[in-house]
Coordinates of C-alpha atoms in Angstrom, one line a residue:
M1 CA -45.8 8.4 16.6
R2 CA -44.4 7.2 13.3
N3 CA -48.0 5.9 12.7
L4 CA -49.4 8.6 13.8
I5 CA -47.5 11.0 11.4
K6 CA -48.3 8.7 8.7
A7 CA -52.0 9.1 9.3
A8 CA -51.7 12.7 9.7
G9 CA -50.3 12.9 6.2
R10 CA -53.1 10.9 4.7
L11 CA -56.0 12.7 6.0
F12 CA -54.1 15.9 4.8
G13 CA -53.5 14.7 1.7
S14 CA -49.7 14.5 2.0
T15 CA -47.2 11.6 2.3
S16 CA -44.7 10.2 5.3
P17 CA -41.3 9.4 4.1
D18 CA -42.2 5.7 4.8
D19 CA -44.7 6.1 2.6
D20 CA -42.6 7.6 -0.1
Y21 CA -39.5 4.4 0.3
E22 CA -41.9 2.1 0.3
R23 CA -43.7 3.6 -3.3
G24 CA -40.5 3.8 -4.2
V25 CA -39.4 0.1 -3.8
K26 CA -42.3 -1.1 -6.0
A27 CA -41.6 1.0 -8.7
H28 CA -37.6 -0.3 -8.1
D29 CA -39.6 -3.7 -8.2
R30 CA -41.5 -3.0 -11.7
E31 CA -38.3 -1.5 -12.9
D32 CA -39.2 1.9 -13.0
Y33 CA -36.5 3.3 -11.7
K34 CA -37.0 7.1 -12.6
A35 CA -40.4 6.9 -10.5
A36 CA -38.3 5.1 -8.0
L37 CA -36.2 8.2 -8.1
E38 CA -39.3 10.6 -7.6
A39 CA -40.5 8.8 -4.6
W40 CA -37.3 8.1 -2.9
L41 CA -36.1 12.2 -3.2
P42 CA -38.2 13.2 -0.5
A43 CA -38.2 10.6 1.5
A44 CA -34.4 10.6 1.8
K45 CA -34.6 14.4 2.2
A46 CA -36.3 14.3 5.2
D47 CA -33.4 12.0 6.6
H48 CA -35.2 8.6 5.8
A49 CA -31.9 6.3 5.6
A50 CA -33.1 3.3 4.2
A51 CA -34.4 6.2 1.2
Q52 CA -30.8 7.5 1.2
Y53 CA -29.2 4.3 0.3
R54 CA -31.7 3.2 -2.1
L55 CA -30.6 6.7 -3.8
G56 CA -27.5 5.8 -3.7
R57 CA -27.8 2.3 -5.3
L58 CA -29.4 4.3 -8.1
Y59 CA -26.2 6.3 -8.9
D60 CA -23.7 4.1 -8.6
L61 CA -25.7 1.5 -10.7
G62 CA -26.9 4.0 -13.0
K63 CA -30.3 3.6 -12.8
G64 CA -33.1 6.1 -13.8
V65 CA -29.7 8.2 -13.3
V66 CA -26.3 9.1 -15.1
R67 CA -24.0 6.8 -12.8
N68 CA -22.2 8.9 -10.9
A69 CA -19.8 7.3 -7.6
V70 CA -19.8 11.2 -6.1
D71 CA -23.5 11.6 -5.5
A72 CA -23.7 8.1 -4.7
V73 CA -21.4 8.2 -1.6
G74 CA -23.2 11.7 -1.3
W75 CA -26.3 9.6 0.0
Y76 CA -24.2 6.7 1.3
R77 CA -22.7 8.8 3.6
R78 CA -25.9 10.7 4.7
A79 CA -27.3 6.9 5.3
A80 CA -24.0 5.7 6.7
D81 CA -23.8 8.7 9.7
Q82 CA -27.5 7.2 10.5
G83 CA -26.0 3.9 10.9
H84 CA -27.3 2.1 8.2
G85 CA -25.2 -1.1 7.4
E86 CA -25.6 -1.7 4.0
A87 CA -24.2 1.7 3.2
Q88 CA -21.3 1.7 5.4
A89 CA -20.0 -1.5 3.7
R90 CA -21.0 -0.2 0.1
L91 CA -18.8 2.9 1.0
A92 CA -16.0 0.7 2.2
E93 CA -15.7 -0.8 -0.5
I94 CA -16.0 2.2 -2.5
Y95 CA -13.1 3.8 -0.7
Y96 CA -11.2 0.5 -0.9
Y97 CA -11.4 0.1 -4.5
G98 CA -11.4 4.0 -5.8
C99 CA -14.3 4.5 -8.5
G100 CA -13.3 5.8 -12.0
Q101 CA -15.1 8.1 -14.7
P102 CA -18.2 6.5 -16.0
K103 CA -17.2 5.2 -19.5
G104 CA -18.6 7.5 -22.1
I105 CA -17.9 10.5 -20.4
V106 CA -15.7 12.9 -22.0
P107 CA -13.0 14.4 -19.6
T108 CA -13.0 17.6 -21.4
D109 CA -16.8 17.8 -21.6
E110 CA -17.6 21.6 -20.9
A111 CA -20.8 20.5 -19.4
L112 CA -18.9 18.6 -16.6
S113 CA -18.8 21.3 -14.4
V114 CA -22.6 22.1 -14.5
L115 CA -23.8 18.4 -14.4
F116 CA -21.7 17.1 -12.1
P117 CA -20.1 19.7 -9.8
N118 CA -18.8 17.2 -7.3
G119 CA -16.7 15.6 -10.2
L120 CA -17.2 11.5 -10.9
T121 CA -14.7 9.8 -9.3
I122 CA -13.7 8.8 -5.8
E123 CA -9.9 8.6 -4.8
Q124 CA -8.9 5.4 -2.8
D125 CA -8.5 6.1 0.6
Y126 CA -7.8 3.2 2.7
K127 CA -8.3 4.9 6.2
E128 CA -12.3 5.7 5.4
A129 CA -12.8 2.3 4.1
L130 CA -11.2 0.5 7.1
R131 CA -13.8 3.1 9.2
W132 CA -16.6 2.0 7.1
A133 CA -16.1 -1.2 7.1
R134 CA -15.2 -1.4 10.8
A135 CA -18.9 0.5 11.7
A136 CA -20.2 -1.7 9.3
A137 CA -18.8 -4.8 11.0
E138 CA -19.3 -4.4 14.1
G139 CA -23.0 -3.6 13.4
G140 CA -23.3 -6.8 12.2
V141 CA -23.3 -6.7 8.4
V142 CA -21.6 -9.8 7.6
G143 CA -20.1 -8.8 3.8
A144 CA -18.3 -6.1 6.1
Q145 CA -17.3 -8.3 8.3
A146 CA -15.5 -10.4 5.5
M147 CA -14.3 -7.3 3.7
L148 CA -12.5 -6.2 7.1
G149 CA -11.0 -10.1 7.8
Y150 CA -10.0 -9.1 3.7
M151 CA -8.5 -5.5 4.9
Y152 CA -6.2 -7.0 7.9
A153 CA -5.2 -10.0 6.0
S154 CA -4.3 -7.9 3.0
G155 CA -2.7 -4.6 5.1
F156 CA -3.5 -2.7 2.6
G157 CA -3.4 0.8 3.7
I158 CA -3.4 -0.9 7.3
A159 CA -0.4 -2.9 8.7
P160 CA -1.2 -6.8 8.5
D161 CA -3.1 -8.2 11.8
Y162 CA -4.0 -12.0 10.9
A163 CA -5.2 -12.3 14.1
E164 CA -7.6 -9.9 13.7
A165 CA -8.2 -11.0 10.3
E166 CA -9.1 -14.5 11.7
R167 CA -11.2 -13.0 14.1
W168 CA -13.7 -11.1 11.3
Y169 CA -13.2 -13.9 8.8
R170 CA -13.9 -16.9 11.1
T171 CA -17.4 -14.8 12.3
A172 CA -18.8 -14.3 8.9
A173 CA -17.7 -17.3 7.6
E174 CA -19.6 -19.5 10.7
Q175 CA -22.5 -17.5 9.2
G176 CA -22.3 -18.7 6.2
N177 CA -20.1 -16.2 3.8
A178 CA -18.5 -18.1 1.3
A179 CA -15.6 -15.1 0.8
A180 CA -15.1 -15.3 4.3
Q181 CA -14.9 -19.1 3.9
L182 CA -12.1 -18.9 1.5
G183 CA -10.6 -16.1 3.4
L184 CA -10.2 -18.1 7.0
G185 CA -9.1 -21.2 4.6
T186 CA -6.6 -19.0 3.3
L187 CA -4.8 -18.2 6.5
L188 CA -5.2 -21.3 8.0
G189 CA -3.7 -23.1 5.3
G190 CA -1.1 -20.7 4.9
G191 CA -0.1 -20.4 8.8
Y192 CA -0.8 -16.8 8.7
S193 CA -1.7 -16.7 12.2
G194 CA -0.2 -19.9 13.9
P195 CA 1.0 -23.1 12.4
P196 CA -0.5 -24.1 9.0
D197 CA -3.6 -26.1 9.5
P198 CA -4.2 -27.4 5.9
V199 CA -6.9 -29.8 7.3
E200 CA -9.1 -27.3 8.9
A201 CA -8.6 -25.0 5.6
H202 CA -9.7 -27.5 3.5
K203 CA -13.1 -28.1 5.6
W204 CA -13.3 -24.1 5.0
F205 CA -12.5 -24.5 1.5
R206 CA -15.6 -27.5 0.9
K207 CA -17.8 -25.0 2.6
A208 CA -17.2 -22.1 0.5
A209 CA -17.0 -24.9 -2.7
E210 CA -20.5 -25.7 -1.6
Q211 CA -21.6 -22.3 -2.5
K212 CA -20.1 -22.4 -5.8
N213 CA -17.2 -19.8 -5.0
V214 CA -15.1 -20.6 -7.7
M215 CA -11.9 -19.5 -6.0
A216 CA -13.1 -22.7 -3.3
W217 CA -12.5 -25.0 -6.2
Y218 CA -9.3 -23.7 -7.1
Y219 CA -7.8 -23.8 -3.6
I220 CA -9.3 -27.8 -3.3
G221 CA -7.1 -28.2 -6.5
T222 CA -4.0 -26.9 -5.4
Q223 CA -4.4 -28.6 -2.0
Y224 CA -5.1 -32.1 -4.2
A225 CA -1.9 -31.3 -6.2
A226 CA 0.3 -30.9 -3.4
G227 CA -1.0 -33.4 -0.8
L228 CA -2.1 -31.0 1.7
G229 CA -4.9 -31.2 4.0
V230 CA -5.8 -34.3 1.6
E231 CA -3.7 -37.2 0.4
Q232 CA -2.5 -36.1 -2.7
D233 CA -4.4 -37.1 -6.0
H234 CA -3.5 -35.3 -9.2
A235 CA -6.5 -37.0 -11.2
E236 CA -8.4 -34.8 -8.4
A237 CA -7.1 -32.0 -8.3
A238 CA -7.4 -31.6 -12.0
N239 CA -11.4 -32.3 -12.0
W240 CA -11.4 -29.1 -9.4
F241 CA -9.0 -27.4 -11.4
R242 CA -11.1 -27.8 -14.4
K243 CA -14.4 -27.0 -12.7
A244 CA -12.9 -23.7 -11.4
A245 CA -11.2 -22.9 -15.3
E246 CA -14.2 -23.7 -17.3
A247 CA -16.3 -21.1 -14.4
G248 CA -13.5 -18.5 -16.1
A249 CA -10.6 -18.4 -13.5
A250 CA -7.3 -17.4 -14.6
A251 CA -5.7 -19.2 -12.0
A252 CA -7.4 -22.9 -12.4
Q253 CA -6.9 -22.5 -16.3
R254 CA -3.1 -22.2 -15.6
A255 CA -3.2 -24.9 -13.6
I256 CA -5.1 -27.8 -15.5
G257 CA -3.0 -26.8 -18.3
L258 CA 0.2 -27.4 -16.3
L259 CA -0.9 -30.7 -15.6
Y260 CA -1.8 -31.5 -19.3
A261 CA 1.7 -30.0 -20.0
R262 CA 3.2 -32.8 -17.4
G263 CA 1.0 -35.6 -18.0
L264 CA -0.3 -35.2 -14.2
G265 CA -3.6 -36.4 -13.1
V266 CA -4.7 -36.5 -17.0
P267 CA -3.2 -37.7 -20.2
A268 CA 0.0 -35.6 -21.7
D269 CA -1.5 -33.5 -24.2
P270 CA 0.3 -30.4 -24.8
H271 CA -2.0 -28.8 -27.2
L272 CA -4.5 -29.1 -24.5
A273 CA -1.8 -27.3 -22.2
E274 CA -1.4 -24.3 -24.5
T275 CA -5.1 -24.2 -25.4
W276 CA -5.7 -23.7 -21.3
L277 CA -2.8 -21.7 -20.8
R278 CA -4.0 -19.3 -23.5
K279 CA -7.4 -18.6 -21.8
A280 CA -5.6 -17.8 -18.6
A281 CA -3.0 -15.6 -20.6
V282 CA -6.0 -13.6 -22.5
Q283 CA -7.5 -12.8 -19.1
G284 CA -4.0 -11.5 -18.0
D285 CA -2.4 -13.9 -16.3
A286 CA 1.2 -13.1 -16.5
E287 CA 2.5 -16.7 -15.1
A288 CA 0.5 -18.4 -17.9
M289 CA 2.0 -16.2 -20.3
L290 CA 5.7 -17.6 -19.0
Q291 CA 4.7 -20.9 -19.4
L292 CA 3.3 -20.6 -22.3
G293 CA 6.8 -19.2 -23.2
H294 CA 8.0 -22.3 -21.6
L295 CA 5.5 -24.6 -24.0
N296 CA 7.1 -22.8 -26.9
S297 CA 10.6 -22.7 -26.7
R298 CA 11.1 -26.3 -25.1
G299 CA 8.4 -27.8 -27.5
G300 CA 7.2 -31.0 -24.8
G301 CA 5.6 -32.6 -27.5
M302 CA 5.1 -29.8 -30.1
Q303 CA 7.3 -28.2 -32.5
P304 CA 9.3 -25.4 -30.9
N305 CA 8.2 -21.7 -31.8
L306 CA 10.8 -19.4 -30.2
F307 CA 9.4 -16.1 -32.0
D308 CA 5.7 -17.1 -30.3
A309 CA 7.9 -17.9 -27.0
A310 CA 9.7 -14.6 -27.3
T311 CA 6.3 -13.1 -27.8
W312 CA 4.3 -14.8 -24.4
Y313 CA 7.8 -13.8 -22.2
R314 CA 7.6 -10.6 -23.5
A315 CA 3.7 -9.9 -22.7
A316 CA 4.5 -11.6 -19.2
G317 CA 7.7 -9.4 -18.8
E318 CA 5.2 -6.2 -19.7
L319 CA 3.0 -7.1 -16.7
G320 CA 5.8 -6.7 -14.6
H321 CA 7.1 -10.7 -14.7
R322 CA 10.6 -10.8 -13.7
E323 CA 11.7 -14.6 -14.4
A324 CA 9.9 -13.3 -18.2
Q325 CA 12.1 -10.1 -18.1
K326 CA 14.9 -11.9 -17.5
I327 CA 14.3 -15.0 -20.4
I328 CA 13.1 -11.8 -22.7
S329 CA 16.7 -10.1 -21.9
Q330 CA 18.6 -13.2 -22.6
M331 CA 16.6 -14.1 -26.0
Y332 CA 17.9 -10.3 -27.5
F333 CA 21.7 -11.3 -26.0
T334 CA 22.0 -14.4 -28.2
G335 CA 19.2 -13.4 -30.6
S336 CA 17.5 -16.5 -30.2
G337 CA 13.6 -16.5 -31.7
V338 CA 14.2 -12.1 -31.9
P339 CA 16.7 -9.9 -33.6
R340 CA 19.9 -9.9 -31.5
D341 CA 20.0 -6.1 -29.6
E342 CA 22.1 -6.2 -26.7
M343 CA 20.6 -2.7 -26.1
E344 CA 16.6 -4.3 -25.7
A345 CA 18.9 -6.9 -23.9
A346 CA 20.0 -4.4 -21.3
R347 CA 16.4 -2.7 -21.0
W348 CA 15.1 -6.0 -20.5
L349 CA 17.1 -6.8 -17.7
E350 CA 17.0 -3.6 -16.2
R351 CA 13.4 -3.7 -15.5
A352 CA 13.8 -6.9 -13.5
A353 CA 16.8 -5.4 -11.6
G354 CA 14.9 -2.8 -11.0
Q355 CA 12.2 -4.8 -9.1
G356 CA 14.9 -6.4 -6.7
D357 CA 15.8 -9.3 -8.9
P358 CA 19.1 -10.5 -7.1
Q359 CA 20.7 -12.0 -10.5
A360 CA 19.0 -9.4 -13.0
Q361 CA 21.5 -7.1 -10.7
L362 CA 24.1 -8.9 -10.9
R363 CA 24.1 -9.0 -14.8
I364 CA 22.9 -5.9 -15.8
G365 CA 25.9 -4.6 -13.2
T366 CA 28.4 -6.8 -15.2
F367 CA 26.6 -5.3 -18.8
Y368 CA 27.6 -1.4 -17.2
A369 CA 31.1 -3.1 -16.2
E370 CA 31.7 -4.1 -19.6
G371 CA 29.7 -1.5 -21.8
R372 CA 27.4 -4.3 -23.3
G373 CA 23.9 -2.6 -24.5
V374 CA 24.6 0.4 -22.2
T375 CA 27.4 3.2 -21.9
R376 CA 30.6 1.8 -19.7
D377 CA 29.5 3.0 -16.6
Y378 CA 31.5 1.6 -13.1
D379 CA 29.9 3.4 -10.7
R380 CA 26.1 2.0 -12.2
A381 CA 27.6 -1.0 -12.4
L382 CA 29.2 -1.3 -8.4
D383 CA 25.3 0.5 -7.5
W384 CA 23.5 -2.7 -9.1
F385 CA 26.4 -5.1 -7.7
R386 CA 26.2 -3.4 -4.2
R387 CA 22.5 -4.0 -4.6
A388 CA 22.3 -7.4 -5.3
A389 CA 25.2 -7.8 -2.5
D390 CA 22.8 -7.0 0.2
Q391 CA 20.6 -9.4 -1.2
G392 CA 23.3 -12.4 -0.6
N393 CA 24.4 -12.9 -3.9
T394 CA 28.1 -13.9 -3.8
D395 CA 28.6 -13.1 -6.9
A396 CA 28.1 -9.8 -6.6
V397 CA 29.9 -9.5 -3.4
Y398 CA 33.2 -10.9 -5.4
N399 CA 32.5 -8.5 -8.5
I400 CA 32.5 -5.5 -5.8
G401 CA 36.1 -6.9 -4.5
M402 CA 37.4 -7.1 -8.3
L403 CA 36.4 -3.6 -8.7
H404 CA 38.0 -2.5 -5.6
S405 CA 41.2 -4.5 -6.9
L406 CA 41.6 -2.8 -9.8
G407 CA 39.8 1.0 -8.9
L408 CA 37.0 1.0 -11.4
G409 CA 34.2 2.9 -10.1
V410 CA 36.4 3.5 -7.0
P411 CA 39.6 4.2 -6.0
R412 CA 42.1 1.0 -5.9
D413 CA 41.8 -0.5 -2.7
P414 CA 43.8 -3.6 -2.1
V415 CA 42.6 -3.5 1.5
G416 CA 39.1 -3.0 0.7
A417 CA 39.2 -5.5 -1.8
I418 CA 40.3 -7.9 0.2
Q419 CA 37.6 -7.6 2.8
W420 CA 34.6 -8.3 0.1
L421 CA 36.7 -11.2 -0.9
E422 CA 36.7 -12.7 2.2
R423 CA 33.2 -12.2 2.6
A424 CA 32.6 -13.6 -0.8
A425 CA 35.4 -16.1 -0.5
G426 CA 32.9 -17.4 3.5
Q427 CA 29.7 -17.2 1.3
G428 CA 31.0 -20.0 -0.9
S429 CA 32.5 -18.4 -4.0
V430 CA 35.2 -20.4 -5.8
L431 CA 36.0 -17.3 -7.7
A432 CA 36.8 -15.4 -4.5
Q433 CA 38.5 -18.4 -2.6
F434 CA 41.1 -18.1 -5.5
R435 CA 41.9 -14.7 -5.9
L436 CA 41.8 -14.6 -2.1
G437 CA 44.4 -17.5 -2.3
A438 CA 46.7 -15.4 -4.9
A439 CA 46.3 -12.3 -2.8
L440 CA 47.7 -13.6 0.4
A441 CA 50.0 -15.4 -1.5
A442 CA 51.6 -12.0 -3.3
G443 CA 51.0 -10.0 -0.1
D444 CA 48.5 -7.5 -2.0
G445 CA 46.8 -5.5 0.8
V446 CA 47.3 -7.9 3.3
P447 CA 50.4 -9.1 4.9
Q448 CA 51.7 -12.0 3.0
D449 CA 50.3 -15.5 4.5
Y450 CA 51.2 -18.4 2.5
A451 CA 49.4 -20.9 4.8
A452 CA 46.2 -19.1 4.6
A453 CA 47.0 -18.8 1.1
A454 CA 47.2 -22.7 0.7
L455 CA 43.8 -23.0 2.6
W456 CA 42.1 -20.9 0.5
S457 CA 43.5 -22.4 -2.5
L458 CA 42.6 -26.0 -1.3
K459 CA 38.9 -24.4 -1.1
A460 CA 38.5 -23.7 -4.4
A461 CA 40.6 -26.5 -5.6
E462 CA 38.3 -28.8 -4.3
Q463 CA 35.5 -26.9 -5.9
G464 CA 37.4 -27.5 -9.1
H465 CA 39.0 -24.1 -9.7
T466 CA 41.6 -25.1 -12.1
G467 CA 44.0 -21.9 -11.4
A468 CA 43.7 -23.0 -7.6
M469 CA 44.5 -26.4 -8.3
V470 CA 47.9 -25.0 -9.7
N471 CA 48.6 -22.3 -6.9
L472 CA 48.3 -25.3 -4.3
G473 CA 50.3 -27.4 -6.4
R474 CA 53.3 -24.6 -6.3
F475 CA 52.8 -24.4 -2.7
R476 CA 53.0 -28.0 -1.9
M477 CA 55.7 -28.6 -4.6
Q478 CA 57.8 -25.6 -3.0
G479 CA 56.9 -26.4 0.7
L480 CA 55.2 -23.0 1.2
G481 CA 52.6 -22.4 4.0
G482 CA 53.2 -26.1 5.2
E483 CA 55.7 -28.9 4.6
R484 CA 56.8 -29.7 0.8
D485 CA 54.6 -32.6 -0.3
I486 CA 55.3 -33.7 -3.9
V487 CA 52.9 -36.2 -4.0
E488 CA 50.1 -33.9 -2.9
A489 CA 51.4 -31.2 -5.5
I490 CA 51.5 -33.8 -8.6
R491 CA 48.0 -35.0 -7.6
W492 CA 46.7 -31.4 -7.9
L493 CA 48.7 -30.0 -10.8
T494 CA 47.8 -33.4 -12.6
A495 CA 43.9 -33.2 -12.4
A496 CA 44.6 -29.3 -13.5
A497 CA 46.6 -30.6 -16.6
D498 CA 43.7 -33.1 -17.1
Q499 CA 41.3 -30.2 -17.8
K500 CA 44.1 -28.8 -20.4
E501 CA 45.3 -25.8 -18.2
P502 CA 48.9 -25.0 -19.7
A503 CA 50.1 -23.3 -16.5
A504 CA 50.1 -27.0 -14.8
M505 CA 51.6 -28.5 -17.6
T506 CA 54.5 -25.8 -17.1
A507 CA 54.5 -26.6 -12.9
L508 CA 54.8 -30.4 -14.0
G509 CA 57.8 -29.7 -16.4
E510 CA 59.3 -27.7 -13.3
L511 CA 58.6 -30.0 -10.5
Y512 CA 59.9 -33.2 -12.5
G513 CA 62.9 -31.3 -13.6
H514 CA 63.9 -28.8 -10.5
W515 CA 61.8 -29.2 -6.9
S516 CA 61.4 -33.5 -7.1
D517 CA 63.9 -35.0 -5.3
R518 CA 64.6 -37.9 -8.5
K519 CA 64.7 -35.2 -11.0
D520 CA 63.0 -36.8 -14.4
F521 CA 63.9 -34.5 -17.3
M522 CA 62.3 -36.7 -19.8
Q523 CA 58.9 -36.1 -18.0
A524 CA 60.0 -32.7 -17.8
R525 CA 60.8 -31.8 -21.0
A526 CA 57.4 -33.6 -22.4
W527 CA 55.3 -31.5 -19.4
L528 CA 56.9 -28.6 -20.5
E529 CA 56.5 -29.2 -24.5
R530 CA 52.8 -30.1 -23.6
G531 CA 52.4 -26.4 -22.1
A532 CA 54.4 -24.6 -24.7
A533 CA 52.3 -26.1 -27.5
L534 CA 49.2 -24.5 -25.3
G535 CA 51.1 -21.0 -25.6
D536 CA 52.3 -20.5 -22.2
E537 CA 55.8 -18.8 -22.8
R538 CA 57.0 -20.0 -19.5
A539 CA 57.4 -23.5 -20.4
K540 CA 59.3 -22.3 -23.6
A541 CA 61.9 -20.3 -21.5
L542 CA 62.3 -23.1 -18.9
M543 CA 63.1 -26.1 -21.6
E544 CA 65.9 -24.2 -23.0
R545 CA 67.3 -24.9 -19.3
L546 CA 66.8 -28.4 -19.4
P547 CA 69.9 -30.4 -19.7
V548 CA 70.4 -32.2 -22.8
P549 CA 69.5 -36.0 -22.8
S550 CA 72.3 -38.5 -23.3
P551 CA 72.2 -40.3 -26.1
S552 CA 71.3 -43.6 -23.9
N553 CA 68.4 -41.6 -22.4
A554 CA 66.9 -40.2 -25.6
S555 CA 66.7 -43.7 -27.2
E556 CA 64.6 -44.9 -24.4
P557 CA 61.2 -45.5 -25.7
N558 CA 57.5 -43.8 -25.3
T559 CA 56.0 -45.0 -22.4
G560 CA 52.5 -43.5 -23.3
D561 CA 50.3 -40.9 -24.9
R562 CA 50.9 -38.4 -22.0
P563 CA 53.6 -38.3 -19.3
R564 CA 53.9 -40.1 -16.8
A565 CA 53.2 -39.3 -12.9
A566 CA 54.8 -40.4 -10.2
G567 CA 54.9 -44.1 -9.6
E568 CA 53.7 -44.9 -13.1
A569 CA 54.8 -47.7 -14.8

């Protein structure tokens, strides 16, 4: 029937849509896009799907017409509605990424509404993208199958479905699509749809690499660098990274730069490291900017340059790199490479905290509690501490307990404070263990319980907290929460005194002058003198109560530079 219509058209001097389409193809092949447009337009209006798709391409690429995504989508949709797979695939791409206004077009141009009544932009629409990608994929368009795999893997606009992602990736990969081979390797290597299989991933990366897929070169490099699916070989990793880096892949440029910085697989060369990292950074790679900051900060074979380090950290921070934001905050706080500025330090810290970094949340909470770089605000401090605590930050849990204990940002609540301290102490916070032990001994917010106080003090003391050592020594000295144990008391108090803790020296003075069964007033006085010299007022008061030494005792020679512990010669 179609051939009959074409013959009739030639007989009466008119052309069929197929003839118009073929004439347009020939004009397009000789790059006469205006003639192609004129030939395809009547065919497209006659519902010739291939002509509609080709017109969409002209508007999409701006060939023979002013580039306009809206007109392109209009023609693509007419072709797609007739089942044209390539039109469906291109619609999926446009809706997935969105399409902005062409360069050089002024938004306020009064002629725009006349020339482009439907506008110039296509908004991102994941739902439409998925619909058209699925239609094209089910119709056998390999590129759409790869794209559908990517959509299910990335989860943009839809819930991730790694089984579906693998199914569509594999369908396209087995037909030789390099992007799908890369995606399939990534899924298999990362264990997204089952146990990680780096060996199988390497196979697919190799297939994509044979088609000159630059990111496949990079991923093969990462496998050799980490020894995943292949024997670890930094020299081989460097070869693959260099290949991808020279092709312009920023991630590979960063990777080869780091190998030069660390001397892995290549001779250590900070200048080459800096060159490759800079290439990646110029492309907007935030991690490369961070590494440039590290390189300039530490030197690594070059002259350290804190000013340049701050510049790169700031650049990475502007792109949202949380670690860089924390570092540049600290540089402003200390005045390293930049003028000291607590307000700027707080600003960068709050940006990192706002992205969910628990350490930044803890620190900015401390800033608000102390009024450093910001107006003191205990409510905001408590809010940031709570956010960090929700992510398991033990120090934040402890700080919340202290705010409740002191009534800062919340009404004073000793009972609530104990609950927060117990939570932090259970998570291993040495400060919370110390405070909890002290609160249990004092009966502040809880019934007095010396046995529990001694238990928590022991946990903190074993982690090196001098205050806990002093408290534990006193408990053992006085038999609080257990049997008196003078030897154990001396052990803990001496350990704290060796760390220049005056309260421990005073306690040792009390032990030798009062609590020990065998009094030693010379030892007691020596320890109290040391405590008093370090400013402990209690030590000064206790010295006044000590018996005055007899002349015979006063003449005894000094046995050493420091007071003797029990059992010393």
